[in-house]
Amino acid sequence: MKRSFLWQRALAFKRELSLISMLTLLSSLATLSVPWLAGQLLGGLANDAPSDLSKITGLLALALVIVTGLNIAASIVSAQTSGRILAKLRTDAYDHIQSLPIGFHEQSRRGDLLAMMTYEVRSLSDFLTSTIANVPAMLMTAGGAVTLLFLIDPAIAFIVPVLVPAFFIALKLISRSGSEGWQNGSEKRKPK
């Protein structure tokens, strides 16, 4: 798929995708405040400062309510936008398929066009509303988490961003080698 095609489809729904991005950015910001407020609450419990505890507890509860509300709003807007994008993509694909010559339809395999009209168009719609629109929030969450780690302990802030991807890759490699061994073992047990 060409980037220009994807870009054109995204620009047609730029307001809705921007709204999804803004809601997820605000949710990400509120989510980053939760661990900080929880740390302040636990620090207040350790220091026996009852006057600040009620204020921090209220702020923590408010942050959790805001995160929940923003996530619900982002999900609703994302679902509505995904449906609109999906309808537009399917209409465009159907119009294009109808304009193709009969020879093309006779040469294409059965089910290819149906797969494109259903599965692939749905994947593109979901990619635009779920992945592309959430990139700013993901970057803010990752940057905010590293910043908070740096404020807590600079050594951890340098180690964790290196170890988490390494651990993730190692876990993927281990799970793939384990599933390949399981598949090979099940093939050996099949009766011939």
Coordinates of C-alpha atoms in Angstrom, one line a residue:
M1 CA 0.0 0.0 0.0
K2 CA 1.3 3.4 -0.9
R3 CA 1.8 6.0 1.8
S4 CA 0.0 8.6 -0.4
F5 CA -3.2 6.4 -0.3
L6 CA -3.0 6.1 3.4
W7 CA -2.4 9.8 3.8
Q8 CA -5.4 10.7 1.6
R9 CA -7.7 8.4 3.6
A10 CA -6.4 9.9 6.9
L11 CA -6.8 13.5 5.7
A12 CA -10.4 12.9 4.8
F13 CA -11.1 12.3 8.5
K14 CA -8.5 14.6 10.0
R15 CA -10.9 16.2 12.5
E16 CA -12.1 12.9 13.9
L17 CA -8.6 11.4 14.0
S18 CA -7.4 14.6 15.7
L19 CA -10.1 14.4 18.3
I20 CA -9.2 10.8 19.0
S21 CA -5.5 11.8 19.3
M22 CA -6.4 14.7 21.7
L23 CA -8.6 12.5 23.9
T24 CA -5.9 9.8 24.1
L25 CA -3.3 12.4 24.8
L26 CA -5.3 13.8 27.7
S27 CA -5.9 10.3 29.0
S28 CA -2.2 9.6 28.8
L29 CA -1.5 12.7 30.8
A30 CA -4.0 11.8 33.4
T31 CA -2.7 8.3 33.5
L32 CA 0.8 9.6 34.2
S33 CA -0.5 11.6 37.1
V34 CA -1.9 8.5 38.8
P35 CA 1.4 6.9 39.9
W36 CA 2.7 10.2 41.1
L37 CA -0.4 10.9 43.2
A38 CA -0.3 7.3 44.5
G39 CA 3.4 7.9 45.5
Q40 CA 2.4 11.1 47.3
L41 CA -0.4 9.2 49.1
L42 CA 1.9 6.4 50.2
G43 CA 4.5 9.0 51.3
G44 CA 1.9 10.8 53.3
L45 CA 0.9 7.5 55.0
A46 CA 4.5 6.8 55.9
N47 CA 5.0 10.3 57.3
D48 CA 1.5 10.4 59.1
A49 CA 0.4 13.7 57.4
P50 CA -3.4 13.4 57.7
S51 CA -4.2 16.9 56.4
D52 CA -2.7 16.2 53.0
L53 CA -4.0 12.7 52.7
S54 CA -7.6 13.7 52.1
K55 CA -6.6 16.2 49.4
I56 CA -4.3 13.7 47.7
T57 CA -6.9 10.9 48.0
G58 CA -9.5 13.2 46.4
L59 CA -7.1 14.1 43.6
L60 CA -6.2 10.5 43.0
A61 CA -9.9 9.5 42.8
L62 CA -10.5 12.5 40.4
A63 CA -7.6 11.4 38.2
L64 CA -9.0 7.9 38.0
V65 CA -12.4 9.2 37.1
I66 CA -10.9 11.5 34.4
V67 CA -8.9 8.6 33.0
T68 CA -12.0 6.4 32.8
G69 CA -14.1 9.2 31.2
L70 CA -11.5 10.1 28.6
N71 CA -10.9 6.4 27.7
I72 CA -14.7 5.9 27.3
A73 CA -15.0 9.1 25.2
A74 CA -12.0 8.0 23.0
S75 CA -13.5 4.6 22.5
I76 CA -16.8 6.0 21.4
V77 CA -15.3 8.5 19.0
S78 CA -12.9 5.9 17.7
A79 CA -15.7 3.4 17.1
Q80 CA -17.9 6.0 15.3
T81 CA -14.9 7.2 13.2
S82 CA -13.9 3.7 12.4
G83 CA -17.4 3.0 11.1
R84 CA -17.5 6.1 9.0
I85 CA -14.0 5.3 7.5
L86 CA -15.0 1.7 6.9
A87 CA -18.2 2.8 5.1
K88 CA -16.2 5.2 2.9
L89 CA -13.5 2.7 2.1
R90 CA -16.0 0.0 1.2
T91 CA -17.9 2.4 -1.0
D92 CA -14.7 3.5 -2.8
A93 CA -13.5 -0.2 -3.1
Y94 CA -16.9 -1.3 -4.5
D95 CA -17.0 1.6 -7.0
H96 CA -13.5 0.7 -8.1
I97 CA -14.3 -3.0 -8.5
Q98 CA -17.4 -2.2 -10.5
S99 CA -15.4 -0.1 -12.9
L100 CA -12.9 -2.9 -13.7
P101 CA -13.3 -4.8 -16.9
I102 CA -14.9 -8.2 -17.0
G103 CA -11.6 -9.8 -18.0
F104 CA -10.1 -8.8 -14.6
H105 CA -13.0 -10.5 -12.7
E106 CA -12.6 -13.6 -14.8
Q107 CA -8.8 -13.8 -14.1
S108 CA -9.0 -13.1 -10.4
R109 CA -9.3 -15.9 -7.9
R110 CA -12.6 -16.4 -6.2
G111 CA -12.7 -14.8 -2.8
D112 CA -9.9 -12.3 -3.4
L113 CA -12.2 -9.4 -4.0
L114 CA -14.5 -10.4 -1.1
A115 CA -11.5 -10.6 1.2
M116 CA -10.4 -7.1 0.1
M117 CA -13.8 -5.7 0.6
T118 CA -14.2 -7.1 4.0
Y119 CA -11.1 -8.0 5.9
E120 CA -8.5 -5.7 4.4
V121 CA -10.7 -2.6 4.4
R122 CA -11.6 -3.3 8.0
S123 CA -7.9 -3.6 8.9
L124 CA -7.1 -0.3 7.3
S125 CA -10.0 1.4 9.1
D126 CA -8.8 0.0 12.4
F127 CA -5.2 0.9 11.7
L128 CA -6.2 4.6 11.1
T129 CA -8.4 4.9 14.2
S130 CA -6.5 2.7 16.6
T131 CA -2.9 2.9 15.7
I132 CA -2.2 6.1 13.8
A133 CA -4.5 8.2 16.1
N134 CA -2.9 6.8 19.2
V135 CA 0.8 7.3 18.3
P136 CA 1.1 10.7 20.0
A137 CA -0.4 9.3 23.2
M138 CA 1.9 6.3 23.1
L139 CA 4.9 8.6 22.7
M140 CA 3.8 10.8 25.5
T141 CA 3.2 7.9 27.8
A142 CA 6.6 6.4 27.0
G143 CA 8.4 9.8 27.5
G144 CA 6.4 10.6 30.6
A145 CA 7.3 7.2 32.1
V146 CA 11.0 7.6 31.4
T147 CA 10.8 11.2 32.9
L148 CA 9.1 9.9 36.0
L149 CA 11.7 7.1 36.3
F150 CA 14.5 9.7 35.9
L151 CA 12.9 11.8 38.7
I152 CA 12.7 8.7 41.0
D153 CA 16.1 7.2 40.2
P154 CA 18.3 8.2 37.3
A155 CA 20.1 4.8 37.2
I156 CA 16.7 3.1 36.7
A157 CA 15.8 5.6 34.0
F158 CA 18.8 4.5 31.9
I159 CA 18.5 0.8 32.5
V160 CA 14.8 0.2 32.1
P161 CA 14.4 1.6 28.5
V162 CA 17.2 -0.8 27.5
L163 CA 16.1 -3.9 29.4
V164 CA 12.4 -3.8 28.6
P165 CA 12.8 -4.1 24.8
A166 CA 15.5 -6.8 25.3
F167 CA 13.2 -8.7 27.7
F168 CA 10.3 -8.4 25.2
I169 CA 12.5 -9.7 22.3
A170 CA 13.8 -12.5 24.4
L171 CA 10.2 -13.5 25.4
K172 CA 9.1 -13.5 21.8
L173 CA 12.1 -15.7 20.8
I174 CA 11.4 -18.1 23.6
S175 CA 7.7 -18.3 22.8
R176 CA 8.4 -18.9 19.2
S177 CA 10.9 -21.6 19.8
G178 CA 8.6 -23.3 22.3
S179 CA 5.6 -23.2 19.9
E180 CA 7.8 -24.6 17.1
G181 CA 8.9 -27.5 19.3
W182 CA 5.2 -28.1 20.2
Q183 CA 4.2 -28.1 16.6
N184 CA 7.1 -30.5 15.7
G185 CA 6.2 -32.8 18.5
S186 CA 2.5 -32.9 17.5
E187 CA 3.5 -33.7 13.9
K188 CA 5.6 -36.7 15.0
R189 CA 2.6 -38.2 16.9
K190 CA 0.2 -38.0 14.0
P191 CA -0.8 -41.5 12.8
K192 CA 0.1 -42.2 9.2

